[in-house]
PDB file of C-alpha atoms in Angstrom:
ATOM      1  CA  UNK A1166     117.408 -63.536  40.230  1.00 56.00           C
ATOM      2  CA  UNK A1167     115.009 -60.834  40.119  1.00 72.00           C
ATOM      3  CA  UNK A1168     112.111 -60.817  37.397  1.00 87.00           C
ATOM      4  CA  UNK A1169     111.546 -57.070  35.613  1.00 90.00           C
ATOM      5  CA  UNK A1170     107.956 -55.915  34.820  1.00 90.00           C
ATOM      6  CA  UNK A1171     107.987 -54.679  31.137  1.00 91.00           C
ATOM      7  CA  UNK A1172     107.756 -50.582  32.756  1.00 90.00           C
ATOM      8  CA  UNK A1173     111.261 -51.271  34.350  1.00 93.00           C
ATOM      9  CA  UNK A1174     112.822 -53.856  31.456  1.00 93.00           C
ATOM     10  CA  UNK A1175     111.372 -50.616  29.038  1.00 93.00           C
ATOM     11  CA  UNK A1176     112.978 -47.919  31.023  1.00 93.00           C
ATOM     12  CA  UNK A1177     116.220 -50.017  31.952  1.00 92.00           C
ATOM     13  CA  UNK A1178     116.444 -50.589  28.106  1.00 92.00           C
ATOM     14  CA  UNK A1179     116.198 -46.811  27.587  1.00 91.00           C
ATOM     15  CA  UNK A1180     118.461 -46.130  30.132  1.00 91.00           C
ATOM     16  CA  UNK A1181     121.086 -48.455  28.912  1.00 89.00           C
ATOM     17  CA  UNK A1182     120.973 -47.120  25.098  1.00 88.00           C
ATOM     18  CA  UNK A1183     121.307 -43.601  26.312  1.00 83.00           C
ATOM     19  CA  UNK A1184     124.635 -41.942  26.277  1.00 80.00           C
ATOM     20  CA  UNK A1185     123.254 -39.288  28.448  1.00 82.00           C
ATOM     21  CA  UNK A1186     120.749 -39.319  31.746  1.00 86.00           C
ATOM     22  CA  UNK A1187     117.359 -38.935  31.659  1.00 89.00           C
ATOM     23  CA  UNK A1188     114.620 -37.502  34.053  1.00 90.00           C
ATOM     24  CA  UNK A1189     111.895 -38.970  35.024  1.00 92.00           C
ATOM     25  CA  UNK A1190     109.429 -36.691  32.667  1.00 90.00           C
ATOM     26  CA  UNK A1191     111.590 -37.406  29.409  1.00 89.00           C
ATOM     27  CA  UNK A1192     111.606 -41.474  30.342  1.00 92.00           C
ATOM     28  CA  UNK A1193     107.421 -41.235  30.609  1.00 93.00           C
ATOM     29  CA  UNK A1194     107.251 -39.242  27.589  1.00 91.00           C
ATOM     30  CA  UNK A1195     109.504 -41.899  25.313  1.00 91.00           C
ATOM     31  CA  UNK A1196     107.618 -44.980  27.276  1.00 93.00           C
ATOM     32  CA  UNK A1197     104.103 -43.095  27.212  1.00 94.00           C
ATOM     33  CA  UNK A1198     103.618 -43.710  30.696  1.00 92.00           C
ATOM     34  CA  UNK A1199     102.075 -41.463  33.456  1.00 92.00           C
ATOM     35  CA  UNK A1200     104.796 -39.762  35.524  1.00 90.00           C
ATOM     36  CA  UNK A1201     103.740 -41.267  38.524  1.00 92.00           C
ATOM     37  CA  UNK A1202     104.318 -45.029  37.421  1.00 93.00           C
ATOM     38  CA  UNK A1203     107.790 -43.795  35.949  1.00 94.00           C
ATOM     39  CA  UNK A1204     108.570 -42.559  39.503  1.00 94.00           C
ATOM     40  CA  UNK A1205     107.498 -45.990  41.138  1.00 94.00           C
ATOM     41  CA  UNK A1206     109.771 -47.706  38.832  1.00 95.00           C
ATOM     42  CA  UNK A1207     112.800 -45.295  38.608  1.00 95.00           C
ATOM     43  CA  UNK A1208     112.485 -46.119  42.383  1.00 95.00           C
ATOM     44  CA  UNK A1209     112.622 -49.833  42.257  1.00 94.00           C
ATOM     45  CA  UNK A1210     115.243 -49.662  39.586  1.00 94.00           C
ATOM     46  CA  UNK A1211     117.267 -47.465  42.168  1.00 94.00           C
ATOM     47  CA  UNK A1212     116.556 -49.676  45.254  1.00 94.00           C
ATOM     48  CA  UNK A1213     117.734 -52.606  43.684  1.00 92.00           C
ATOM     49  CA  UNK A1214     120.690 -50.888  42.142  1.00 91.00           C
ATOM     50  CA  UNK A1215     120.649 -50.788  38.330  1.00 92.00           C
ATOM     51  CA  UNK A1216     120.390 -47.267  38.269  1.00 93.00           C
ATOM     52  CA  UNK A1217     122.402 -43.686  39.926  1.00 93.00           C
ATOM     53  CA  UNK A1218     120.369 -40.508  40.280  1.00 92.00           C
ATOM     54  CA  UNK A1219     122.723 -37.716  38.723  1.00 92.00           C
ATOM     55  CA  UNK A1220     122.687 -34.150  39.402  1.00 90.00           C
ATOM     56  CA  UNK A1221     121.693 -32.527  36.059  1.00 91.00           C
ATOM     57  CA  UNK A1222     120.726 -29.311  34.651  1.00 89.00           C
ATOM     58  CA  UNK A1223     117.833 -28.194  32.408  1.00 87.00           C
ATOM     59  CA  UNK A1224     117.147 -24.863  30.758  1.00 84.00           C
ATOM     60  CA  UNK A1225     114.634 -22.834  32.686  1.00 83.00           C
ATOM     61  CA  UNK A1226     112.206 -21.195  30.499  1.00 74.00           C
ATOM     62  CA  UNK A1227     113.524 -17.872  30.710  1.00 74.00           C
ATOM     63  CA  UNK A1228     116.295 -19.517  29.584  1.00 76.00           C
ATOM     64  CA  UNK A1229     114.778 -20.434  26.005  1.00 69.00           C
ATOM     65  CA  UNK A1230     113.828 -16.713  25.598  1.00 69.00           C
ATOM     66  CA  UNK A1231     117.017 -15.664  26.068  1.00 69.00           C
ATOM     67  CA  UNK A1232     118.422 -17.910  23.182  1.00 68.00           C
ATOM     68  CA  UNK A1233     116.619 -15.613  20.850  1.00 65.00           C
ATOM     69  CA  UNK A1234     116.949 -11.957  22.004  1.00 66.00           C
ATOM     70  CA  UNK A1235     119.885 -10.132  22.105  1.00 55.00           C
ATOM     71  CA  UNK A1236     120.966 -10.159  25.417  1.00 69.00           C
ATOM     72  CA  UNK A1237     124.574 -10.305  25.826  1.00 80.00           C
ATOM     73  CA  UNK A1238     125.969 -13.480  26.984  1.00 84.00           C
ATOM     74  CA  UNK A1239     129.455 -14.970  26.511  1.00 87.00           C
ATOM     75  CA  UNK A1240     130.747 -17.877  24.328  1.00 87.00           C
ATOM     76  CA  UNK A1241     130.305 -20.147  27.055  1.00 91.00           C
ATOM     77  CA  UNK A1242     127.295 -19.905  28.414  1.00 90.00           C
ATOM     78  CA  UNK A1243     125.777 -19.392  25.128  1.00 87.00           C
ATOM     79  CA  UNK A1244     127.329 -22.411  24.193  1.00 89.00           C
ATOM     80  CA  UNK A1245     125.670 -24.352  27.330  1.00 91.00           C
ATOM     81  CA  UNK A1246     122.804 -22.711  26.657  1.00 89.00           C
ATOM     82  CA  UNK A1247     122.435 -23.831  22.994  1.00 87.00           C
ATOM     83  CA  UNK A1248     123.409 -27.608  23.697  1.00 89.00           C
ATOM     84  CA  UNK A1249     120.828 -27.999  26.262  1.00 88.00           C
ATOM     85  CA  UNK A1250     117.993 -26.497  23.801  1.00 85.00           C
ATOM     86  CA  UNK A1251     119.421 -28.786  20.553  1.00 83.00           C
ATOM     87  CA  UNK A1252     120.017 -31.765  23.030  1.00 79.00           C
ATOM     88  CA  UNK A1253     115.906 -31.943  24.016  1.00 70.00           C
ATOM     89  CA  UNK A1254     116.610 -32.840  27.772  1.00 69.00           C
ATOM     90  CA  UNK A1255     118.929 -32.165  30.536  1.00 85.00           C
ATOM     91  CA  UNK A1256     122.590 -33.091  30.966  1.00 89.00           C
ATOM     92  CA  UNK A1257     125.287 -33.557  33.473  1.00 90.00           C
ATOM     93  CA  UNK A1258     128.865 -31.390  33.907  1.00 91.00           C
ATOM     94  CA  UNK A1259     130.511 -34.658  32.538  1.00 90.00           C
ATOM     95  CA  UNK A1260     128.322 -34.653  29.342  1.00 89.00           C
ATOM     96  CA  UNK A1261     128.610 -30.816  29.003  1.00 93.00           C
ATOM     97  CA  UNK A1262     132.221 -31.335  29.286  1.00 94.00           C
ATOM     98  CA  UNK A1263     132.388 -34.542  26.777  1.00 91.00           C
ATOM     99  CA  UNK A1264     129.960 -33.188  24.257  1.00 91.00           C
ATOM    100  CA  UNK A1265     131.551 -28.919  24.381  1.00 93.00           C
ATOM    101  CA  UNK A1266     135.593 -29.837  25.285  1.00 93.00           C
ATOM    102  CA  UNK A1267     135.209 -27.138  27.971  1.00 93.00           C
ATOM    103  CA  UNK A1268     137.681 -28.085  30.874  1.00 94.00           C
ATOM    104  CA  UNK A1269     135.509 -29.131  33.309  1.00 93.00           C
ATOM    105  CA  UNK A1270     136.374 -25.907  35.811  1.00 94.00           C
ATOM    106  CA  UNK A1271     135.210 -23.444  33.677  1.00 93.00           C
ATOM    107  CA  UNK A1272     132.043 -25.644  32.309  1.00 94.00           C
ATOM    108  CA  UNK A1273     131.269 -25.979  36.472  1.00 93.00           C
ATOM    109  CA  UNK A1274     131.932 -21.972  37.183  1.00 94.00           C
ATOM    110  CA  UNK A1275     129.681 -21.137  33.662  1.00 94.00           C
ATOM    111  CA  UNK A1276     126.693 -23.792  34.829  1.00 94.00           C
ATOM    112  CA  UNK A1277     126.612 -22.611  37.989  1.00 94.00           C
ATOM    113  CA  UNK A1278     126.988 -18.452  36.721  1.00 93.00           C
ATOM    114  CA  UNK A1279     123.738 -19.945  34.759  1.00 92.00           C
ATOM    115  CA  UNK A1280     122.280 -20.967  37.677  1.00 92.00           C
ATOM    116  CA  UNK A1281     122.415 -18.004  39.650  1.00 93.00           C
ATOM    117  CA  UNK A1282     121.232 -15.794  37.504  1.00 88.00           C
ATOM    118  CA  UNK A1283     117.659 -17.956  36.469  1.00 88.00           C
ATOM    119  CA  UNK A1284     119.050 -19.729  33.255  1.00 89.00           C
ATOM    120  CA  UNK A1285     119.104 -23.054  34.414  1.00 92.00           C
ATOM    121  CA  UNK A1286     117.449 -25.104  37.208  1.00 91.00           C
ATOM    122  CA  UNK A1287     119.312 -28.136  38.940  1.00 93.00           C
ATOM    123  CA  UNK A1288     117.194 -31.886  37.878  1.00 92.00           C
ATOM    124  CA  UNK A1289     117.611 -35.181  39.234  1.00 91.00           C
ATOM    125  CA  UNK A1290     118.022 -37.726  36.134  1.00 91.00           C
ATOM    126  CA  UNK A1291     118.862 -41.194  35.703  1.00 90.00           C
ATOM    127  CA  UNK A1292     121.472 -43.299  34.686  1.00 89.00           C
ATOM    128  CA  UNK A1293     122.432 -47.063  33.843  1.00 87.00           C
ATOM    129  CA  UNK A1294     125.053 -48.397  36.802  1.00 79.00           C
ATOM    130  CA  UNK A1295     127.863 -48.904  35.485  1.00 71.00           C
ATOM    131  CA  UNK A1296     128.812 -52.912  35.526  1.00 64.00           C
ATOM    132  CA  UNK A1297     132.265 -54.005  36.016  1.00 58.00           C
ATOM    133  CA  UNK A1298     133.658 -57.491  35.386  1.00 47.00           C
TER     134      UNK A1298
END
């Protein structure tokens, strides 16, 4: 059996609790480690397969202005936009989808329409592997 140094039982631990996927920078800020030694063990974690790397998305920081003017935006994306800012991090389609009951088409088309157009920028983050019995 392998043996966990504290950095990867910590951010395993993390990982596990969380009901969404983190990045690397949001894992070093809750462990108040440097990014670097987050990145060494997010890739130890990965090679010996207790975590997935997710495709995610983040609000860019044009993004966060735009929340407060009065640009016109629809319900949507407005709504993508908003649950990104309250939510602190990044999240995944699936978590968008769970967390807005968009139907997963239109959440995809509106994330991407985001994407375009300099609202958000695409993020790897991490996630517990799922463990099956």
């Amino acid at each position: 059996m392998t043996e966990l140094t504290a950095a990867q039982a910590d951010a395993l631990e993390i990982l596990s609790e969380s009901p969404a996927a983190r990045t690397a920078a949001e894992l070093a800020r809750l462990l108040d480690e440097s990014p670097y030694e987050i990145e060494d063990t997010l890739a130890w974690l990965k090679r010996h397969r207790f975590i997935v790397g997710v495709a995610a998305w983040q609000l860019t920081t044009g993004a966060t202005y735009m929340l407060g003017s009065t640009h016109q935006l629809t319900d949507i994306e407005l709504d993508v936009l908003h649950e990104l800012s309250e939510s602190g991090g990044v999240r995944t389609i699936d978590e968008l989808v769970r967390q807005l009951g968009v139907a997963p088409e239109d959440l995809s088309e509106t994330v991407h329409w985001l994407s375009a157009n300099g609202y958000l920028q695409p993020v790897t983050a991490w996630r517990r592997k799922p463990v099956y019995y």
